[in-house]
Amino acid sequence: MGYLIFSIIVFAGAHLFSMLLPGQRDALKARMGEGPYKGVYSLVALAGLALMIWGFWSLSADPAVSSVVYEPAPWARHVTMLLVLLGFISLSGFHGKGYLKRWLRNPFSIGVVLWSVGHLLANGMLHDVLLFGTFLVLAVLDIVLSMARGKRPGHEPQIRSDMIAVVSGVVLYAVFLFGVHPYIFNVPII
């Protein structure tokens, strides 16, 4: 459990520094240069994410190590599947210039919120709550700060981008549903 907590601190720490201390972030970026700063930031965040996944996977393999925080409702699994599908579609709308991105304003973080809430509904072990709760808190904080700072997409929407986002989201959903969950995380969905 300590390994998972350490990795959460590394991952969340990098993101919280960037979100909550923009002055210090920009000063560090100016001192290092934008490219090197982004490289170091990406490496720290990616290392934290990889360690989180490994720590979570290790705890999932031995449920006796983690304690039960709450028992999920019987209907939670079905709601989770819908929320995760919508989350993947939202995540896929992040890179495009569609109506979806303009309407949601922050589709990446909204996708992470949907994914996290879905997984929190369906999983009640302590390691589940720590992992998915971390992503939920970071995504909600990003949405709130983006709205407070007035960040909005300023592109001319194209329906083609929305169609690509929906198809990509459904494909990603299928890959995770039928490939990643049962074979990598050893968690059968169906």
XYZ file of C-alpha atoms in Angstrom:
190
model
C 0.000 0.000 0.000
C 2.904 2.326 0.748
C 4.161 1.931 -2.800
C 0.811 3.021 -4.235
C 0.665 6.024 -1.896
C 4.215 7.063 -2.843
C 3.385 6.855 -6.547
C 0.196 8.878 -6.022
C 2.256 11.575 -4.283
C 4.692 11.700 -7.227
C 1.943 11.819 -9.873
C -0.378 14.187 -8.021
C 2.518 16.359 -6.837
C 3.629 17.083 -10.394
C 0.089 17.961 -11.438
C -0.681 20.019 -8.345
C 2.539 22.012 -8.766
C 1.572 22.840 -12.327
C -2.052 23.679 -11.492
C -1.748 25.475 -8.162
C 1.558 27.311 -8.556
C 1.488 28.754 -12.085
C 3.955 31.526 -11.194
C 6.573 29.082 -9.930
C 5.837 26.753 -12.837
C 6.350 29.542 -15.374
C 9.542 30.717 -13.632
C 10.938 27.178 -13.701
C 9.907 26.829 -17.336
C 11.684 30.119 -18.193
C 14.822 29.007 -16.339
C 14.941 25.533 -17.894
C 13.449 26.341 -21.274
C 10.036 25.150 -22.404
C 11.210 21.937 -24.061
C 13.339 20.674 -21.159
C 10.655 21.666 -18.634
C 7.983 19.745 -20.533
C 10.334 16.788 -20.847
C 11.108 16.632 -17.112
C 7.463 17.227 -16.186
C 6.333 14.490 -18.561
C 8.912 12.029 -17.250
C 7.944 12.659 -13.604
C 4.222 12.405 -14.361
C 4.692 9.300 -16.530
C 6.889 7.638 -13.905
C 4.265 8.407 -11.256
C 1.511 7.008 -13.482
C 3.468 3.845 -14.286
C 4.233 3.309 -10.603
C 0.566 3.910 -9.718
C -0.562 1.308 -12.233
C 2.022 -1.191 -11.007
C 1.168 -0.530 -7.345
C -2.546 -0.813 -8.061
C -2.063 -3.998 -10.064
C 0.025 -5.496 -7.242
C -2.688 -4.727 -4.687
C -5.436 -6.006 -6.991
C -3.600 -9.330 -7.292
C -3.772 -9.777 -3.501
C -7.089 -8.357 -2.221
C -6.246 -9.372 1.365
C -3.678 -6.551 1.472
C -6.326 -3.850 0.985
C -9.402 -3.241 3.112
C -13.014 -2.741 2.061
C -14.137 0.889 2.291
C -17.683 0.272 0.966
C -19.690 -2.347 -0.890
C -20.673 -1.254 -4.408
C -24.374 -1.309 -5.294
C -25.527 -4.122 -7.601
C -26.431 -1.621 -10.350
C -23.075 0.175 -10.176
C -21.384 -2.043 -12.734
C -23.892 -1.120 -15.453
C -23.694 2.597 -14.683
C -19.908 2.331 -14.728
C -19.926 0.868 -18.222
C -21.994 3.803 -19.510
C -19.891 6.414 -17.673
C -16.628 4.932 -18.948
C -17.943 4.853 -22.530
C -18.936 8.531 -22.276
C -15.589 9.233 -20.620
C -13.632 7.693 -23.498
C -15.664 9.672 -26.031
C -14.973 12.845 -24.056
C -11.253 12.017 -23.815
C -11.174 11.447 -27.566
C -12.701 14.882 -28.174
C -9.746 16.565 -26.493
C -7.455 16.720 -29.533
C -10.058 17.636 -32.123
C -11.733 20.906 -32.964
C -15.335 19.828 -32.722
C -18.526 20.980 -31.098
C -17.912 18.486 -28.317
C -14.697 20.198 -27.273
C -16.250 23.646 -27.522
C -19.314 22.618 -25.519
C -17.441 20.699 -22.812
C -14.552 23.232 -22.691
C -12.357 20.706 -20.895
C -13.158 17.319 -22.431
C -10.016 15.575 -21.188
C -10.699 16.313 -17.524
C -14.423 15.635 -17.921
C -13.546 12.258 -19.439
C -11.292 11.498 -16.468
C -14.092 12.523 -14.071
C -16.561 10.164 -15.779
C -14.022 7.321 -15.812
C -13.089 7.890 -12.154
C -16.665 8.199 -10.872
C -17.624 5.055 -12.760
C -14.786 3.089 -11.243
C -15.487 4.464 -7.751
C -19.109 3.328 -8.086
C -18.098 -0.212 -9.013
C -15.072 -0.705 -6.711
C -14.919 -0.223 -2.969
C -11.508 -1.464 -1.894
C -9.096 1.040 -0.333
C -6.617 0.857 -3.216
C -9.483 1.520 -5.675
C -10.593 4.570 -3.713
C -7.034 5.909 -3.514
C -6.297 5.465 -7.217
C -9.589 6.555 -8.758
C -10.131 9.204 -6.080
C -6.775 10.789 -6.965
C -7.711 11.028 -10.626
C -11.141 12.410 -9.708
C -9.737 15.127 -7.445
C -7.100 16.197 -9.992
C -9.625 16.295 -12.847
C -12.224 18.268 -10.869
C -9.539 20.690 -9.709
C -8.383 21.170 -13.303
C -11.954 21.903 -14.434
C -12.536 24.393 -11.612
C -9.218 26.192 -12.163
C -9.718 26.303 -15.939
C -13.159 27.834 -15.490
C -11.852 30.321 -12.909
C -9.071 31.382 -15.288
C -11.524 31.738 -18.173
C -9.877 29.129 -20.398
C -12.104 28.275 -23.355
C -11.483 26.615 -26.693
C -11.481 29.260 -29.402
C -11.772 27.207 -32.565
C -14.368 26.993 -35.311
C -16.130 23.655 -34.635
C -16.087 20.925 -37.267
C -18.539 18.023 -37.127
C -15.830 15.729 -38.566
C -13.844 16.110 -35.316
C -16.878 15.050 -33.299
C -17.429 12.000 -35.482
C -13.772 11.024 -35.056
C -14.057 11.537 -31.280
C -17.109 9.270 -31.033
C -15.585 6.504 -33.171
C -12.219 6.754 -31.382
C -13.927 6.732 -27.979
C -15.940 3.622 -28.828
C -12.831 1.855 -30.190
C -10.821 2.733 -27.056
C -13.701 1.560 -24.904
C -13.800 -1.789 -26.731
C -10.018 -2.203 -26.453
C -10.131 -1.599 -22.694
C -13.285 -3.661 -22.199
C -12.137 -6.727 -24.112
C -8.342 -6.431 -23.988
C -6.884 -4.393 -21.154
C -9.284 -5.287 -18.347
C -9.388 -9.081 -18.725
C -5.826 -9.690 -19.907
C -3.697 -6.980 -18.284
C -5.618 -6.213 -15.074
C -7.137 -9.706 -14.848
C -10.542 -8.119 -14.235
C -13.202 -9.624 -16.518
C -15.969 -7.141 -17.306
C -18.550 -9.403 -18.871
